[in-house]
Coordinates of C-alpha atoms in Angstrom, one line a residue:
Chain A
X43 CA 16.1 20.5 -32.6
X44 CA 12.5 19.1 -32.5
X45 CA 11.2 21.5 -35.1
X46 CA 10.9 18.9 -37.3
X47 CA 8.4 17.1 -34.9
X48 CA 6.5 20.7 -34.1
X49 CA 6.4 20.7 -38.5
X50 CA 5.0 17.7 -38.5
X51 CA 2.3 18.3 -36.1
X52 CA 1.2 21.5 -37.9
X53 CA 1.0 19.6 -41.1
X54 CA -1.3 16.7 -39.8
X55 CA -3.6 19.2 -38.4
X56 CA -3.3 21.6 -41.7
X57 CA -3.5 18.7 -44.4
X58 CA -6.4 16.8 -42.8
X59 CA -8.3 20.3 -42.7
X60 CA -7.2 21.2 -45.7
X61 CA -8.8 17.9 -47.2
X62 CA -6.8 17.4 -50.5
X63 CA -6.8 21.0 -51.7
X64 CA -4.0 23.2 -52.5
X65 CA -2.4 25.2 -49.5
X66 CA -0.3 28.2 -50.1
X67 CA 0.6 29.9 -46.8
X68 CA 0.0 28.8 -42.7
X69 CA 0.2 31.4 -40.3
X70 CA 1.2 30.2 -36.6
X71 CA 1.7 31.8 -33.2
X72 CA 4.8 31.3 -31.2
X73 CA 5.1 32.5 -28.0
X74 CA 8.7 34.2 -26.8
X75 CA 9.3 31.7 -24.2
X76 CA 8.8 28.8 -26.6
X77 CA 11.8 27.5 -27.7
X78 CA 11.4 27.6 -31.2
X79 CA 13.7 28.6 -33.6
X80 CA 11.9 30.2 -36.5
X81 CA 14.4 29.9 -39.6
X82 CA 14.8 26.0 -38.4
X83 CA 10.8 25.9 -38.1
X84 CA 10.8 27.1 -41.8
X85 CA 13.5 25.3 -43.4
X86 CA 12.3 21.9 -41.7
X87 CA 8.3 23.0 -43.4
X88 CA 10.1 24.0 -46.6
X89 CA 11.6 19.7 -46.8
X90 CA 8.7 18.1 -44.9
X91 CA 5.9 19.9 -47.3
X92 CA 7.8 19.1 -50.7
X93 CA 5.8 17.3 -52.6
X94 CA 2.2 17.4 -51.4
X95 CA -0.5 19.6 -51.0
X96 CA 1.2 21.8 -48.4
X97 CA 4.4 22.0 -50.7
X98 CA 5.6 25.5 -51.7
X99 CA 3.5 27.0 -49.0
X100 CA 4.5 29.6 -46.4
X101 CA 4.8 29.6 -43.2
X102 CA 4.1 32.6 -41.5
X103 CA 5.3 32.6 -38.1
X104 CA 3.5 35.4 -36.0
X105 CA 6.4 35.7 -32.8
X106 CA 4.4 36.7 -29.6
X107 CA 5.9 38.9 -26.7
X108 CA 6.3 37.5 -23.1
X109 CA 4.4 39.4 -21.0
X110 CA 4.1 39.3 -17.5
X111 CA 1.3 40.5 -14.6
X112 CA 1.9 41.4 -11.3
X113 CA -0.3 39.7 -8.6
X114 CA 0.4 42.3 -6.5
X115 CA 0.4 45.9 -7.7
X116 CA -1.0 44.7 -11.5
X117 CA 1.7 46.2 -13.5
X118 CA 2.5 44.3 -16.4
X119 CA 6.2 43.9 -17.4
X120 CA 7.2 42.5 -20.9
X121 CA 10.1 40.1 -20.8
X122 CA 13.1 39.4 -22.9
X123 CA 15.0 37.5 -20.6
X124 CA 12.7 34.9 -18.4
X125 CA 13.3 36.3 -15.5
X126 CA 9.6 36.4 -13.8
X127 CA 10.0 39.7 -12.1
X128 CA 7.7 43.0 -12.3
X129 CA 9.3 45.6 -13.1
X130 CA 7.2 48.2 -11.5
X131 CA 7.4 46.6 -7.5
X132 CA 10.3 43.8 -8.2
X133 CA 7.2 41.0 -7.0
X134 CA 8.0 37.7 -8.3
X135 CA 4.1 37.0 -7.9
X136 CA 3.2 37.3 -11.2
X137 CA 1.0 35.5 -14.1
X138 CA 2.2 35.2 -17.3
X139 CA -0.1 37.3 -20.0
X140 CA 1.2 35.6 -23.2
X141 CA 4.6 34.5 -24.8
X142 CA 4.1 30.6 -24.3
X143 CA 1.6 30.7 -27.1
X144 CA 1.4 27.7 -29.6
X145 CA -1.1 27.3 -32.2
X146 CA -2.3 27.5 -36.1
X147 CA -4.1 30.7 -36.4
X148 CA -4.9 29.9 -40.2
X149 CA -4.2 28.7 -43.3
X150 CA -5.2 29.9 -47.5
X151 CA -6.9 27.3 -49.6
X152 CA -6.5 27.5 -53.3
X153 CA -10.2 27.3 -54.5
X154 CA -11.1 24.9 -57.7
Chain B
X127 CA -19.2 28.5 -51.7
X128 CA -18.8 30.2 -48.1
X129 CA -15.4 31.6 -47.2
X130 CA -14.5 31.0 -43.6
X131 CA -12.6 34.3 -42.3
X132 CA -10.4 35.1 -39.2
X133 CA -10.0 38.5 -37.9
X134 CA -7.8 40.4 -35.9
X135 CA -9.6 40.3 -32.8
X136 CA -9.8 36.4 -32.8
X137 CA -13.4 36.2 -34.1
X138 CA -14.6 34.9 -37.5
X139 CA -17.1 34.1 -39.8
X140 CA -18.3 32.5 -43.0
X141 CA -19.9 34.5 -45.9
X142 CA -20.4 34.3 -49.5
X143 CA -18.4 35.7 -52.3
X144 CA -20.1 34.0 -55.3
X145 CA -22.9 36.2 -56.1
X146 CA -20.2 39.5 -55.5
X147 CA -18.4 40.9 -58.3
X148 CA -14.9 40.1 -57.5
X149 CA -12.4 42.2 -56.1
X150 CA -15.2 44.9 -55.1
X151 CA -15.2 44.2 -51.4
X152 CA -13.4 46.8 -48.8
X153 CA -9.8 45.7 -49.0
X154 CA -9.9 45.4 -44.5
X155 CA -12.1 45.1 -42.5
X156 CA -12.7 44.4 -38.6
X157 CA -15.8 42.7 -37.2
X158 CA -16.7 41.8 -33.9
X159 CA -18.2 38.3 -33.8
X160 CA -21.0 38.3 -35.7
X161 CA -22.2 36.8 -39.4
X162 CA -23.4 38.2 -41.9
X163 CA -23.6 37.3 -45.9
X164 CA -22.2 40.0 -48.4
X165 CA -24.4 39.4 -51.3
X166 CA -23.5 42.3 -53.5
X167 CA -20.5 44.4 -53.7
X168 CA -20.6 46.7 -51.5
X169 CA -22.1 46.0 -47.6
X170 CA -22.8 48.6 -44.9
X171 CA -22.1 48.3 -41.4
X172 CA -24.7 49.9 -39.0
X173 CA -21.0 50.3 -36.4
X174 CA -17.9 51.9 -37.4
X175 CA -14.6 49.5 -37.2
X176 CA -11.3 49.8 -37.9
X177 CA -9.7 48.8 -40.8
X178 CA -6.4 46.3 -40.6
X179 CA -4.9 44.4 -43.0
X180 CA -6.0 40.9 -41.3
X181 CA -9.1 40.1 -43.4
X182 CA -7.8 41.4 -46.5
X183 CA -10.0 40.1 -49.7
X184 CA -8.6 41.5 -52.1
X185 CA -5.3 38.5 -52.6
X186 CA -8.6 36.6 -52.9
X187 CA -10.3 37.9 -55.9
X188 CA -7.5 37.1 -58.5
X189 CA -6.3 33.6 -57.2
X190 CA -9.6 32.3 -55.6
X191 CA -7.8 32.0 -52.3
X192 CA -9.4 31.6 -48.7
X193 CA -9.1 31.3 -45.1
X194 CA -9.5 28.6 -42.8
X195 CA -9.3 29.4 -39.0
X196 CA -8.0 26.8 -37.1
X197 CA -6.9 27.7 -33.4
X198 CA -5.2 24.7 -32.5
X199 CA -2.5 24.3 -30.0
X200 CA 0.1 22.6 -32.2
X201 CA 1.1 20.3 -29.7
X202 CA -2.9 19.2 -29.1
X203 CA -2.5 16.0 -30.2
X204 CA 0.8 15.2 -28.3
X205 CA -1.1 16.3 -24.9
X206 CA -4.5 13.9 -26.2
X207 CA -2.4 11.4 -26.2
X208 CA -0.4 12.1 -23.1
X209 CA -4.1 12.6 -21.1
X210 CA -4.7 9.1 -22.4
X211 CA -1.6 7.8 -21.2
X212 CA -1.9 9.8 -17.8
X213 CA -5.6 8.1 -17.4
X214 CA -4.1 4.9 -18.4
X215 CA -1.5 5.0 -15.4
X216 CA -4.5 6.4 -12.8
X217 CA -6.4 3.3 -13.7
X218 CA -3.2 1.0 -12.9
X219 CA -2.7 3.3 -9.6
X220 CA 0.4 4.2 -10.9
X221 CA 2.2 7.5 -10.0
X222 CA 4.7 8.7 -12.8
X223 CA 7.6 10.8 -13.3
X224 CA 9.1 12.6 -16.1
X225 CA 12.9 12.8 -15.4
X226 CA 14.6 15.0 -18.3
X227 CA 17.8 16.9 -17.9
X228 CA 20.8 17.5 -20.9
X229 CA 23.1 14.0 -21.8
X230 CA 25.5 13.9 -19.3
X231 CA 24.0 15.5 -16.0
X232 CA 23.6 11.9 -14.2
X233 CA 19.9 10.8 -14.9
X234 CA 21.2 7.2 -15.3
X235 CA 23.4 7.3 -12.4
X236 CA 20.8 8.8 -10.3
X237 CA 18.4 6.1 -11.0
X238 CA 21.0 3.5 -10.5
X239 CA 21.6 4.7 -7.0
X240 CA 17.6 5.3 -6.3
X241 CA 16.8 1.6 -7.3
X242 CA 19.1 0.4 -5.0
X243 CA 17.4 2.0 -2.4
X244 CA 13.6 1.9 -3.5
X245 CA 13.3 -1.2 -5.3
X246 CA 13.4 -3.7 -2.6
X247 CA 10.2 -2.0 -1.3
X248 CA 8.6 -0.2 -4.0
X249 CA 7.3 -1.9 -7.1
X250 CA 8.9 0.5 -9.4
X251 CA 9.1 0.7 -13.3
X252 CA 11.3 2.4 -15.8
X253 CA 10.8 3.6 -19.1
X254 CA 13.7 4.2 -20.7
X255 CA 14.4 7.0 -23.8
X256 CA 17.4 7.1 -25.8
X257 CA 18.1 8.2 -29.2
X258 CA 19.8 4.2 -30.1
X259 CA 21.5 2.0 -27.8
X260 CA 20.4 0.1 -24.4
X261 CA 23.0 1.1 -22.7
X262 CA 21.6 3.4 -20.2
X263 CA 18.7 0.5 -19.6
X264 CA 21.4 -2.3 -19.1
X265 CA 22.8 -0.2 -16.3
X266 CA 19.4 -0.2 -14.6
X267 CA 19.4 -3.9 -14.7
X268 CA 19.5 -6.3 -11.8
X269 CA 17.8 -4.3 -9.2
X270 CA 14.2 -5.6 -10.0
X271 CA 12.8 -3.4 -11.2
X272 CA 10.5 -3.4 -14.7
X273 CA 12.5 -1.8 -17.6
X274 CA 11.0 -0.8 -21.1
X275 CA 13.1 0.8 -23.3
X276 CA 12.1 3.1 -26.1
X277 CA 14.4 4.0 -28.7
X278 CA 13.5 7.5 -30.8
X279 CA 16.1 6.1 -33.9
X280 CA 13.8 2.5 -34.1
X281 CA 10.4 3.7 -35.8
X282 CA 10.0 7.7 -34.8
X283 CA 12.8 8.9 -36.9
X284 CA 15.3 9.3 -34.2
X285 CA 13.8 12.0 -31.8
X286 CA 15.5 14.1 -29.5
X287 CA 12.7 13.5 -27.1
X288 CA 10.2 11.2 -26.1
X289 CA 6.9 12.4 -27.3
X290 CA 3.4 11.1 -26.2
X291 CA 3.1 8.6 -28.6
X292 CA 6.2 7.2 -28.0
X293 CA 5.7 6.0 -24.4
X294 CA 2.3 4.9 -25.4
X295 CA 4.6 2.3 -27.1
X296 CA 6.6 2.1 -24.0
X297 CA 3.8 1.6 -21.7
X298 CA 2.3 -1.3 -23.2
X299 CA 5.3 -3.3 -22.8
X300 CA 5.2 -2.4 -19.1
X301 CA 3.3 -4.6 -16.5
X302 CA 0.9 -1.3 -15.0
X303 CA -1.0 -3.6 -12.6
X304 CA 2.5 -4.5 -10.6
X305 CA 4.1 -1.2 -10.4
X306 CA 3.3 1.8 -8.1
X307 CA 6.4 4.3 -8.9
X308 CA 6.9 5.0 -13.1
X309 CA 10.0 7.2 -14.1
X310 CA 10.5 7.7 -17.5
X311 CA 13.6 8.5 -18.0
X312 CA 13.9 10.9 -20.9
X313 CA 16.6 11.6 -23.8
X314 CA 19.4 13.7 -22.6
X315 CA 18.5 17.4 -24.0
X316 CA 17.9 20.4 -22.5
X317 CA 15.8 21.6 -24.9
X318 CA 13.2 19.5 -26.5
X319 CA 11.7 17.2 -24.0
X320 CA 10.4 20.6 -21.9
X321 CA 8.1 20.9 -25.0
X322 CA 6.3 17.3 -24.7
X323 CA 3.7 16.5 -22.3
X324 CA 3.7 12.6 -22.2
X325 CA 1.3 11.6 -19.5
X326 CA 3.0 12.2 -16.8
X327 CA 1.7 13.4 -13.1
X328 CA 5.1 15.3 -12.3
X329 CA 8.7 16.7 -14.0
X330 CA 11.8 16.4 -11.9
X331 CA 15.2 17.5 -13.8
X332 CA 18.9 16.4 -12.8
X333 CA 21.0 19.4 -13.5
X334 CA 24.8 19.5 -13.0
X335 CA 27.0 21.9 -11.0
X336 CA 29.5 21.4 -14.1
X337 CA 26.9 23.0 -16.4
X338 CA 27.2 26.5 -15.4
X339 CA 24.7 28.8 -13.6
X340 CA 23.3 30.5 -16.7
X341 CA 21.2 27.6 -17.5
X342 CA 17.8 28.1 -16.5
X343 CA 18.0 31.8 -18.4
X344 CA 18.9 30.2 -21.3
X345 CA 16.9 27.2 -21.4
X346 CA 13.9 28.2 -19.5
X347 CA 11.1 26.0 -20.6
X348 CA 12.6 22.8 -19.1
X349 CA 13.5 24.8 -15.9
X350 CA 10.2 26.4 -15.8
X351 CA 8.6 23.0 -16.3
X352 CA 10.6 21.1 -13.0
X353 CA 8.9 20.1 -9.9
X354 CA 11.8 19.4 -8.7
X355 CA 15.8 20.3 -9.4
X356 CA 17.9 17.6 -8.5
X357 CA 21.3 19.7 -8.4
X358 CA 24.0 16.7 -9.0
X359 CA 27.8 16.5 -8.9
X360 CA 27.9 18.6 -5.6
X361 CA 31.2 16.4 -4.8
X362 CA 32.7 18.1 -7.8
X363 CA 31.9 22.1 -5.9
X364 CA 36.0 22.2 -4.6
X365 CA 37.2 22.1 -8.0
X366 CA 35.0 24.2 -10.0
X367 CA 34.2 28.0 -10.2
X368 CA 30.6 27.4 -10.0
X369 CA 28.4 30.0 -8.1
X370 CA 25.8 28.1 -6.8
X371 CA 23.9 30.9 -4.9
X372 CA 23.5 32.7 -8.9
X373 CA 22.3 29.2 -10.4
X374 CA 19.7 28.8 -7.6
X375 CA 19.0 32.6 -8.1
X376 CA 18.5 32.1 -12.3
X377 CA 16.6 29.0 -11.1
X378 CA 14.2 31.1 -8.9
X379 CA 13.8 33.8 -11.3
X380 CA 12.3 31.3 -13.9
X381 CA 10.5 29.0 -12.0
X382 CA 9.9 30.4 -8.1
X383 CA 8.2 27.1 -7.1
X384 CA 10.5 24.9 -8.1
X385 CA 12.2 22.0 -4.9
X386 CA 15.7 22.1 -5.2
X387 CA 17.4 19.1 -4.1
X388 CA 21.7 19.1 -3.8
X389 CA 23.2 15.9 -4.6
X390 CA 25.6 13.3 -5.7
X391 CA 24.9 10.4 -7.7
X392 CA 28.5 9.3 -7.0
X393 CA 28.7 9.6 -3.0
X394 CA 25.2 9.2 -2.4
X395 CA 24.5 13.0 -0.8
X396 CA 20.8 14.1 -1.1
X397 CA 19.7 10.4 -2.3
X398 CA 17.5 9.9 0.8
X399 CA 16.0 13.4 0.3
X400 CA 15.1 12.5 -3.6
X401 CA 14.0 9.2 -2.8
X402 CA 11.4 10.9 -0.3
X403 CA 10.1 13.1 -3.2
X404 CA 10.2 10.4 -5.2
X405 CA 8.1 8.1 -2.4
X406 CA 5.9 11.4 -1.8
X407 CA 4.4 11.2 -5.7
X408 CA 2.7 7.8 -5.3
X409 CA 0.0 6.7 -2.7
X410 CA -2.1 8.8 -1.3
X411 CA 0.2 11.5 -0.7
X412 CA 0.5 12.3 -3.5
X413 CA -3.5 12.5 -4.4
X414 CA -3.8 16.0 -2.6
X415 CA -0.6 17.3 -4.3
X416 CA -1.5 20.0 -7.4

């Protein structure tokens, strides 16, 4: 629903990088336990980029596992469901590892 | 000119491809942190690595492609703005509260009920989000408190949220100086709102007993996000088959810090609880609080 808004964001940040030049592909880190829908993500890029310097470029959506560490016995669970739970010792004092990653990793540049 | 690279292991580096023959390089390869220019074809490595396919040249050579690393939260700009906003409210003395749940639960008749009980004693403001329409800030009207309304359709393309920027806008239209309690009372979705920091010291969600106990599983980023979980329409527990023990069970296993406060908008149960969490996020209270 608000892919639009997380496209637009990735755009500013690409395009004003990218200063003018010809992008063909963005790679970008989601974490599990973002609510992000990835065929939405693209098909909002595909519409927003039309058109300028981003247009007919890729994104390349790199989907990160949720993974959990226990606090207690160190075990680390990974997570489908968010149920913050280690699976080793059932301890719900845990840290989470990764899956609420955001970010632009990258982008390619067409060189002149 | 100098090629910026990312690698696998999250380091990169710049070097030269203009004095190489093109398309001679290694087709992968893995460094760790370090620079080096690769005048000439071939380079040699004084360490052994790995080869991946992160790194790979040899797209380049043909299409005179290259890499920019960037590592930037996506959302970075949305949270500058929202620490701008946040410092904003600190310099006013002003304590606020992000109030999100899905359309429906009873945000609007929960504030209704909590400005007539805090208003005649705390200086409080609302900032309204909706999609179009003032209806929900009409309904706040008349109990004195100060009411901005921001709507997502008039100038930022009809959001399902309220973003950073967008109570910026809101915030300027607010008298700061004469209020001590903010609630911002976001659009009615349970999914985006979770997503955008907008300046605010704390995040209480409304959820309803008619919603089902599944919830916080399937929409854990606005659970996991909650200070507090204002669990409304408890009147209604008679007539439904809601399990509240396995709702505050999915609750716990998502977010195991959360407050959980039962209520009713309608008969007024758990108000005077909610307005003392409310009352406990300004003044000095609320300075020692994480």
């Amino acid at each position: 629903m608000h892919e639009m808004s997380l496209c637009e964001a990735i755009a500013s940040s690409v395009a004003k990088l990218a200063d003018g030049g010809t992008v063909t592909s963005v790679s970008i880190r989601v974490g599990h336990f973002r609510q992000v829908v990835p065929d939405a993500l693209e098909f909002c890029w595909g519409m927003l980029t039309e058109g300028t310097n981003l247009g007919g470029s890729k994104l390349v959506i790199e989907q990160v596992p949720a993974v959990i560490e226990c606090e207690k016995c160190g075990a680390e669970t990974r997570l489908d469901m968010p149920i913050l739970m280690c699976e080793a010792c059932g301890s719900d004092k845990v840290t989470m590892v990764s899956g609420e990653e955001f970010r632009i990793d990258s982008f390619d540049i067409e060189e002149d | 000119m100098g090629r910026f690279h990312r690698h696998s292991d999250g380091t990169t580096h710049d070097h030269d491809h203009e004095d190489a023959p093109l398309g001679s390089f290694d087709p992968a390869h893995d460094h760790d942190g370090h620079d080096h220019p690769h005048d000439g074809g071939g380079h040699d490595h004084d360490h052994t690595h790995e080869h991946r396919d992160v790194g790979d040249h040899s797209g380049y050579a043909e299409t005179g492609r290259s890499r920019v690393a960037v590592l930037e939260d996506i959302l970075g700009e949305n949270d500058r703005v929202a620490a701008e906003n946040g410092q904003a409210l600190a310099r006013a003395g002003v304590r606020a509260v992000n109030l999100m749940s899905s359309p429906g639960a009873g945000k609007t008749s929960l504030l209704k009920r909590t400005l007539a009980i805090l208003a005649p004693t705390v200086r409080i403001g609302i900032l309204e989000g909706d999609i179009a329409t003032s209806i929900d800030a009409d309904q706040l009207e008349g109990y004195g408190a100060e009411i901005a309304l921001v709507n997502t359709s008039k100038g930022f393309g009809g959001e399902c949220h309220l973003d950073a920027v967008m109570v910026r806008s809101g915030l300027r239209r607010l008298p700061l100086d004469d209020i001590d309690l903010l609630v911002i009372e976001n659009v009615g979705n349970l999914v985006c709102p979770a997503e955008f920091k907008v300046g605010e010291h704390a995040v209480a969600m409304v959820y309803a007993v008619t919603e089902g106990e599944e919830k916080p599983l399937k929409y854990p980023v606005m659970f996991r996000a909650a200070d507090v979980v204002v669990v409304n329409k408890i009147d209604l527990l008679p007539y439904l088959d809601f399990d509240l023990d396995k709702f505050l069970a999915n609750l716990h296993a998502v977010n195991p810090t959360a407050r959980v406060i039962q209520a009713s908008a309608r008969t007024g149960d758990g108000l005077d609880e909610w307005c003392s969490w409310l009352l406990g996020q300004t003044g000095d209270a609320a300075e020692s609080q994480p």
